[in-house]
């Protein structure tokens, strides 16, 4: 099984052309899509940065929201074609983490007191800690693959033991047979991975509609 650097730097892109626009959100460039002035979703991307634009378009349309996808990585974009050709060794992950890891970027994201979000959905989280789990205070959804070197079996168990004790709505979605990054960078040519990507997207849209609009999809 590949190590954390390999699992993070592997993947495929969705087909299509983004329909949103680029603008500023605070001091960061951002991709913005959708037109609902009352409902907003912030997408915090993985290390491929704000290339998750097509998925953001899905959220905006299907959850009826304006979606903000900030560039929290200072304009750095990982070239997926070079990675596909040369492999993870073509990218200095350690240096990237030093520039863009939680210690550097979390202050730009944090909104805690008063809470400024109504709900959270996270797919195959990286750098999730027990402290973050302990601090959850809004409805939360976790989309978890079977194989994940970062969201380990220990952390999965801790989340499933602790979060239900908080008296908060909690949705744990388990996807067998797929690995870390499947929800954003699975292989659309692989039937199993594509189905998992679509199922994950549908689950997240349903969760966001439930807690942002009060409309569950049944």
CSV table of C-alpha atoms in Angstrom, one decimal:
chain,number,residue,atom,x,y,z
A,1,UNK,CA,0.0,0.0,0.0
A,2,UNK,CA,1.5,3.4,-0.9
A,3,UNK,CA,2.6,5.9,1.7
A,4,UNK,CA,0.8,9.2,2.5
A,5,UNK,CA,2.7,11.2,-0.1
A,6,UNK,CA,1.8,8.7,-2.9
A,7,UNK,CA,-1.9,8.5,-1.9
A,8,UNK,CA,-2.2,12.3,-1.8
A,9,UNK,CA,-0.5,12.8,-5.2
A,10,UNK,CA,-2.4,10.2,-7.1
A,11,UNK,CA,-5.7,10.8,-9.0
A,12,UNK,CA,-7.7,11.9,-12.0
A,13,UNK,CA,-9.6,15.0,-12.9
A,14,UNK,CA,-13.3,15.3,-13.7
A,15,UNK,CA,-14.2,16.1,-17.3
A,16,UNK,CA,-15.9,19.4,-18.2
A,17,UNK,CA,-15.5,23.2,-18.1
A,18,UNK,CA,-16.0,25.2,-14.9
A,19,UNK,CA,-18.8,27.7,-15.1
A,20,UNK,CA,-18.0,30.0,-12.2
A,21,UNK,CA,-15.7,33.0,-11.9
A,22,UNK,CA,-12.6,34.1,-10.1
A,23,UNK,CA,-12.7,36.8,-7.5
A,24,UNK,CA,-11.3,37.7,-4.1
A,25,UNK,CA,-12.4,36.3,-0.7
A,26,UNK,CA,-10.7,38.3,2.0
A,27,UNK,CA,-7.1,38.3,1.0
A,28,UNK,CA,-7.3,35.1,-1.1
A,29,UNK,CA,-8.2,34.4,-4.7
A,30,UNK,CA,-11.3,32.3,-4.9
A,31,UNK,CA,-13.4,30.4,-7.4
A,32,UNK,CA,-17.1,31.4,-7.0
A,33,UNK,CA,-20.0,29.6,-8.5
A,34,UNK,CA,-23.7,29.7,-8.0
A,35,UNK,CA,-26.1,32.6,-7.3
A,36,UNK,CA,-28.0,32.0,-4.1
A,37,UNK,CA,-27.5,35.1,-2.0
A,38,UNK,CA,-28.7,33.4,1.2
A,39,UNK,CA,-26.9,30.1,1.2
A,40,UNK,CA,-23.2,29.7,1.0
A,41,UNK,CA,-20.8,26.8,1.0
A,42,UNK,CA,-17.1,27.0,1.5
A,43,UNK,CA,-15.0,24.2,-0.1
A,44,UNK,CA,-11.6,23.7,1.5
A,45,UNK,CA,-9.6,21.8,-1.1
A,46,UNK,CA,-6.9,19.2,-0.8
A,47,UNK,CA,-3.3,19.8,-1.9
A,48,UNK,CA,-4.3,20.0,-5.5
A,49,UNK,CA,-5.7,23.4,-4.5
A,50,UNK,CA,-8.7,25.0,-6.2
A,51,UNK,CA,-8.7,22.6,-9.1
A,52,UNK,CA,-11.9,21.2,-7.4
A,53,UNK,CA,-13.9,23.6,-9.4
A,54,UNK,CA,-16.2,21.1,-11.3
A,55,UNK,CA,-17.2,19.5,-8.0
A,56,UNK,CA,-17.9,23.0,-6.6
A,57,UNK,CA,-20.2,23.6,-9.6
A,58,UNK,CA,-22.1,20.4,-8.7
A,59,UNK,CA,-22.5,21.6,-5.1
A,60,UNK,CA,-23.8,25.0,-6.3
A,61,UNK,CA,-26.4,23.6,-8.7
A,62,UNK,CA,-27.6,20.6,-6.7
A,63,UNK,CA,-27.5,22.2,-3.2
A,64,UNK,CA,-28.8,25.5,-4.5
A,65,UNK,CA,-26.0,27.6,-3.0
A,66,UNK,CA,-23.2,30.0,-3.8
A,67,UNK,CA,-20.0,28.0,-3.4
A,68,UNK,CA,-16.7,29.6,-2.5
A,69,UNK,CA,-13.5,27.7,-3.3
A,70,UNK,CA,-10.6,29.8,-1.9
A,71,UNK,CA,-7.0,29.4,-2.9
A,72,UNK,CA,-5.4,28.8,0.5
A,73,UNK,CA,-2.1,27.7,-1.1
A,74,UNK,CA,-0.7,31.0,-2.4
A,75,UNK,CA,-1.2,30.3,-6.0
A,76,UNK,CA,0.7,27.0,-6.0
A,77,UNK,CA,-0.9,24.5,-8.4
A,78,UNK,CA,0.3,20.9,-8.6
A,79,UNK,CA,0.7,19.8,-12.3
A,80,UNK,CA,-1.3,16.5,-12.4
A,81,UNK,CA,0.2,15.7,-15.9
A,82,UNK,CA,3.7,15.8,-14.5
A,83,UNK,CA,2.7,13.7,-11.6
A,84,UNK,CA,1.1,11.2,-13.8
A,85,UNK,CA,4.3,11.0,-15.9
A,86,UNK,CA,6.9,11.1,-13.2
A,87,UNK,CA,5.1,10.0,-10.1
A,88,UNK,CA,5.0,11.5,-6.6
A,89,UNK,CA,8.8,12.1,-6.5
A,90,UNK,CA,8.3,15.0,-9.0
A,91,UNK,CA,6.8,17.0,-6.1
A,92,UNK,CA,8.4,18.1,-2.9
A,93,UNK,CA,5.6,17.4,-0.5
A,94,UNK,CA,7.6,18.2,2.6
A,95,UNK,CA,8.3,21.7,1.5
A,96,UNK,CA,4.7,22.2,0.4
A,97,UNK,CA,3.4,21.2,3.8
A,98,UNK,CA,5.9,23.6,5.4
A,99,UNK,CA,4.3,26.5,3.4
A,100,UNK,CA,0.7,25.3,3.5
A,101,UNK,CA,0.1,23.0,6.4
A,102,UNK,CA,-2.5,23.5,9.2
A,103,UNK,CA,-0.2,25.7,11.3
A,104,UNK,CA,0.2,28.1,8.4
A,105,UNK,CA,-3.3,28.1,6.9
A,106,UNK,CA,-5.7,27.2,9.7
A,107,UNK,CA,-5.9,30.8,11.0
A,108,UNK,CA,-7.3,31.9,7.6
A,109,UNK,CA,-10.1,29.3,7.8
A,110,UNK,CA,-11.0,29.2,11.5
A,111,UNK,CA,-14.5,30.5,12.4
A,112,UNK,CA,-15.4,29.2,15.9
A,113,UNK,CA,-16.8,31.8,18.3
A,114,UNK,CA,-19.4,32.6,17.4
A,115,UNK,CA,-19.8,29.6,15.0
A,116,UNK,CA,-20.2,30.8,11.5
A,117,UNK,CA,-21.2,27.5,9.9
A,118,UNK,CA,-24.3,25.5,10.1
A,119,UNK,CA,-22.8,22.2,9.2
A,120,UNK,CA,-19.7,20.4,8.0
A,121,UNK,CA,-19.0,17.7,5.5
A,122,UNK,CA,-15.6,16.2,5.1
A,123,UNK,CA,-14.4,13.5,2.7
A,124,UNK,CA,-11.3,11.5,3.6
A,125,UNK,CA,-9.9,14.2,5.9
A,126,UNK,CA,-6.1,14.7,6.2
A,127,UNK,CA,-4.5,16.0,9.4
A,128,UNK,CA,-7.8,15.4,11.3
A,129,UNK,CA,-6.9,15.0,15.0
A,130,UNK,CA,-8.6,13.8,18.1
A,131,UNK,CA,-8.6,17.5,19.3
A,132,UNK,CA,-10.5,18.6,16.2
A,133,UNK,CA,-13.0,15.8,16.8
A,134,UNK,CA,-13.4,16.8,20.4
A,135,UNK,CA,-14.1,20.4,19.3
A,136,UNK,CA,-16.9,19.7,16.9
A,137,UNK,CA,-20.0,21.8,17.6
A,138,UNK,CA,-22.3,21.6,14.5
A,139,UNK,CA,-23.9,18.8,12.5
A,140,UNK,CA,-21.1,16.9,10.8
A,141,UNK,CA,-20.8,14.4,8.0
A,142,UNK,CA,-17.7,12.2,7.4
A,143,UNK,CA,-17.3,10.5,4.0
A,144,UNK,CA,-14.8,7.7,4.7
A,145,UNK,CA,-13.1,5.3,2.3
A,146,UNK,CA,-12.1,1.8,3.4
A,147,UNK,CA,-8.4,2.4,2.7
A,148,UNK,CA,-6.9,5.6,4.1
A,149,UNK,CA,-3.4,6.1,5.5
A,150,UNK,CA,-4.4,9.5,6.9
A,151,UNK,CA,-7.9,8.9,8.3
A,152,UNK,CA,-6.7,5.8,10.1
A,153,UNK,CA,-8.9,3.0,11.6
A,154,UNK,CA,-8.0,4.5,15.1
A,155,UNK,CA,-9.3,8.0,14.1
A,156,UNK,CA,-12.4,6.4,12.5
A,157,UNK,CA,-13.2,4.6,15.7
A,158,UNK,CA,-12.5,7.7,17.8
A,159,UNK,CA,-14.9,9.8,15.6
A,160,UNK,CA,-17.6,7.1,15.8
A,161,UNK,CA,-17.2,6.8,19.5
A,162,UNK,CA,-17.0,10.5,20.4
A,163,UNK,CA,-19.2,12.4,18.0
A,164,UNK,CA,-22.5,10.5,18.8
A,165,UNK,CA,-22.0,11.6,22.5
A,166,UNK,CA,-22.2,15.3,21.6
A,167,UNK,CA,-26.0,15.3,20.9
A,168,UNK,CA,-25.3,16.6,17.4
A,169,UNK,CA,-26.6,15.2,14.1
A,170,UNK,CA,-23.9,12.9,12.7
A,171,UNK,CA,-23.7,11.1,9.4
A,172,UNK,CA,-20.9,8.6,8.8
A,173,UNK,CA,-20.7,7.4,5.2
A,174,UNK,CA,-18.4,4.4,4.6
A,175,UNK,CA,-17.2,3.5,1.1
A,176,UNK,CA,-15.7,0.0,0.8
A,177,UNK,CA,-13.1,-0.8,-1.7
A,178,UNK,CA,-11.9,2.7,-2.4
A,179,UNK,CA,-9.0,4.8,-1.1
A,180,UNK,CA,-8.0,8.2,0.2
A,181,UNK,CA,-9.0,11.0,-2.3
A,182,UNK,CA,-11.6,8.9,-4.0
A,183,UNK,CA,-14.3,11.6,-3.6
A,184,UNK,CA,-12.4,14.3,-5.5
A,185,UNK,CA,-9.8,12.4,-7.6
A,186,UNK,CA,-11.1,8.9,-8.3
A,187,UNK,CA,-10.7,7.4,-11.7
A,188,UNK,CA,-13.9,8.2,-13.7
A,189,UNK,CA,-13.0,5.4,-16.1
A,190,UNK,CA,-13.2,2.8,-13.4
A,191,UNK,CA,-16.9,1.9,-12.8
A,192,UNK,CA,-16.4,1.3,-9.1
A,193,UNK,CA,-14.5,4.5,-8.4
A,194,UNK,CA,-16.8,6.6,-10.6
A,195,UNK,CA,-19.9,5.2,-8.8
A,196,UNK,CA,-18.2,6.0,-5.4
A,197,UNK,CA,-17.5,9.5,-6.5
A,198,UNK,CA,-21.1,10.1,-7.5
A,199,UNK,CA,-22.4,8.5,-4.4
A,200,UNK,CA,-20.2,10.7,-2.2
A,201,UNK,CA,-21.2,13.8,-4.1
A,202,UNK,CA,-24.9,12.9,-3.7
A,203,UNK,CA,-24.5,12.2,0.0
A,204,UNK,CA,-22.8,15.6,0.6
A,205,UNK,CA,-25.4,17.4,-1.4
A,206,UNK,CA,-28.2,15.7,0.6
A,207,UNK,CA,-26.4,16.7,3.8
A,208,UNK,CA,-26.0,20.3,2.8
A,209,UNK,CA,-29.6,20.6,1.7
A,210,UNK,CA,-30.8,19.2,5.0
A,211,UNK,CA,-28.8,21.6,7.2
A,212,UNK,CA,-28.7,24.7,4.9
A,213,UNK,CA,-32.2,24.6,3.5
A,214,UNK,CA,-33.9,22.2,5.9
A,215,UNK,CA,-34.8,19.9,2.9
A,216,UNK,CA,-33.7,16.3,3.1
A,217,UNK,CA,-33.6,14.2,-0.1
A,218,UNK,CA,-35.6,11.1,0.5
